[in-house]
GROMACS .gro file of C-alpha atoms in nm:
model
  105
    1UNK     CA    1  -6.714   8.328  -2.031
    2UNK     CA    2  -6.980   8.327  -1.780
    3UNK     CA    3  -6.901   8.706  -1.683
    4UNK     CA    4  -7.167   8.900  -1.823
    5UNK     CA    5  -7.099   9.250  -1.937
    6UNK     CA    6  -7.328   9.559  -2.007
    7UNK     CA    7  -7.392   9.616  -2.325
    8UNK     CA    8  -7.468   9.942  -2.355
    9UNK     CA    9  -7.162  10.058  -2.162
   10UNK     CA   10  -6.950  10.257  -2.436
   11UNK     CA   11  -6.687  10.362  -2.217
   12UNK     CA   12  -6.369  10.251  -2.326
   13UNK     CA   13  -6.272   9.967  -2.063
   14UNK     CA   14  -6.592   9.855  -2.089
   15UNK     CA   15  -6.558   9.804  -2.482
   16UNK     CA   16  -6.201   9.657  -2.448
   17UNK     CA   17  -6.334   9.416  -2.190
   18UNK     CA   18  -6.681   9.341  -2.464
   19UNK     CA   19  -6.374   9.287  -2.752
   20UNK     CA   20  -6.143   9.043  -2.528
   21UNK     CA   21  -6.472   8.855  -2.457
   22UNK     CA   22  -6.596   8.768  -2.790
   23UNK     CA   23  -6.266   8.743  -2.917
   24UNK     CA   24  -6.172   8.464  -2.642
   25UNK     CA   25  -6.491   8.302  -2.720
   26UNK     CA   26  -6.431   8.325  -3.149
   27UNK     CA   27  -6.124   8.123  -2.996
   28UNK     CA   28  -6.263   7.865  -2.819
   29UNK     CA   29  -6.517   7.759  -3.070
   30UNK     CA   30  -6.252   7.746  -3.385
   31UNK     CA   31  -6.079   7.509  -3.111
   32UNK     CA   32  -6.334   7.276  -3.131
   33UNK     CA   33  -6.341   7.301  -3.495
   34UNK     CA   34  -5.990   7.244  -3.516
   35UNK     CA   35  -6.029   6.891  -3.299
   36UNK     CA   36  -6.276   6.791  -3.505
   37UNK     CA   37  -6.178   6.834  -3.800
   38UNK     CA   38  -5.906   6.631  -3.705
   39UNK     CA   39  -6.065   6.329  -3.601
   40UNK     CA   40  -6.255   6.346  -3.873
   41UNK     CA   41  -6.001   6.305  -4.104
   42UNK     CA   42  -5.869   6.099  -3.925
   43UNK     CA   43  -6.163   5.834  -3.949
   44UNK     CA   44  -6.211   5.873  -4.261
   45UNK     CA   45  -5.838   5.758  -4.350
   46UNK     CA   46  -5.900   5.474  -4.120
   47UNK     CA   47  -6.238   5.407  -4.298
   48UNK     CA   48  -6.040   5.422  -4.644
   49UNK     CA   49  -5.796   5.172  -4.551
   50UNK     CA   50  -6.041   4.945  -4.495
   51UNK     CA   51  -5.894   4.708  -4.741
   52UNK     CA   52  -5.534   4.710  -4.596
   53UNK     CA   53  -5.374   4.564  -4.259
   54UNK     CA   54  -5.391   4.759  -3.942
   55UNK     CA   55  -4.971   4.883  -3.991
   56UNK     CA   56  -5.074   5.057  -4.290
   57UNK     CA   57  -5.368   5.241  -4.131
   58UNK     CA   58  -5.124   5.315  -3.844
   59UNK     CA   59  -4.832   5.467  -4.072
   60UNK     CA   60  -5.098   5.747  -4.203
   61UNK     CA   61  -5.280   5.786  -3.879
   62UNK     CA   62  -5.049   6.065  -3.724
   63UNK     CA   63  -4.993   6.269  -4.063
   64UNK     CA   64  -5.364   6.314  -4.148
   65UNK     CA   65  -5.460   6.424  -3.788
   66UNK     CA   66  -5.167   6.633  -3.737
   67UNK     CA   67  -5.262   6.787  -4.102
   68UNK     CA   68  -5.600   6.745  -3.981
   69UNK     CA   69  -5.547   7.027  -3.708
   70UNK     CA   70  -5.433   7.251  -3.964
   71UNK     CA   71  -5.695   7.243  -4.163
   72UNK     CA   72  -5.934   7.238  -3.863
   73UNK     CA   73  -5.768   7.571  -3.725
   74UNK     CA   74  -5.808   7.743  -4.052
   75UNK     CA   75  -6.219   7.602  -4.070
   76UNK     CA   76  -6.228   7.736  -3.750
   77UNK     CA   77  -6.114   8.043  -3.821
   78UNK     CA   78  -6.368   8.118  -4.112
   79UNK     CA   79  -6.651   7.990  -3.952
   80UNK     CA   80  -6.605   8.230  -3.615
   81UNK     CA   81  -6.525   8.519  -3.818
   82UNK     CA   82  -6.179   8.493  -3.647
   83UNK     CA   83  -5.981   8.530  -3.978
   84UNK     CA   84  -6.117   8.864  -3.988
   85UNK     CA   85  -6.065   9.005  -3.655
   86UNK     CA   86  -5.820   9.329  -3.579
   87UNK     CA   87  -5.471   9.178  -3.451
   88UNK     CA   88  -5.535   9.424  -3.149
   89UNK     CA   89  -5.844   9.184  -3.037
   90UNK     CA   90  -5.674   8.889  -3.096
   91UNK     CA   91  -5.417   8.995  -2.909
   92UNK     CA   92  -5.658   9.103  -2.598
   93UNK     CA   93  -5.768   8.751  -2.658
   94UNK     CA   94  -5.378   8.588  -2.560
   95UNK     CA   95  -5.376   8.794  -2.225
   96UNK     CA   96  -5.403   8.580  -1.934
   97UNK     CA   97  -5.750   8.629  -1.758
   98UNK     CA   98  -5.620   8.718  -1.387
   99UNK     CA   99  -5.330   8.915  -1.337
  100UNK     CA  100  -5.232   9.046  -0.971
  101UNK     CA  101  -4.983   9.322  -0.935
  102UNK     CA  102  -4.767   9.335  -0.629
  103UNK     CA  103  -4.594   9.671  -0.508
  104UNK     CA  104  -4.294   9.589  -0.453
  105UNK     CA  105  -4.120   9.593  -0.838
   0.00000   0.00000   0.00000
């Protein structure tokens, strides 16, 4: 995200291009969200097992962060303002960034 566009430019690429931008970025920082949450969870099952043997705290380990990714997506989400975006940006979003066309189709 280091491209930086004008804005003041209303025509309508350059407002697609504005939309795909902040909608990849709303993406990338409910990612983080979503790995932290995890681990979080995760710790703090391994902190609440305290009193058991390691093979307990083991068993539970991959449910809760699995689960833990989950509920760190959805966090995510409602902390970037992601769960409220149109589906048309989040779409833009889930185009690759660099696409070459060749002639011959």
């Amino acid at each position: 995200l280091s491209k930086k566009y004008d804005p003041d430019d209303k025509s309508e690429a350059g407002v697609i291009v504005q939309k795909r931008q902040e909608s990849v970025r709303k993406a990338v920082v409910s990612t983080n969200f979503m790995w932290g949450t995890a681990g979080t969870m995760s710790g703090l099952t391994w902190w609440s097992f305290r009193r058991y043997n390691y093979q307990a705290r083991l068993v539970a380990l991959p449910f809760i962060f699995y689960g833990g990714t989950f509920v760190g997506r959805m966090v995510g989400d409602m902390v970037t303002g992601r769960n409220a975006e149109f589906g048309r940006d989040r779409f833009l979003a889930s185009l690759p960034a660099k696409v070459y066309y060749s002639t011959s189709a």
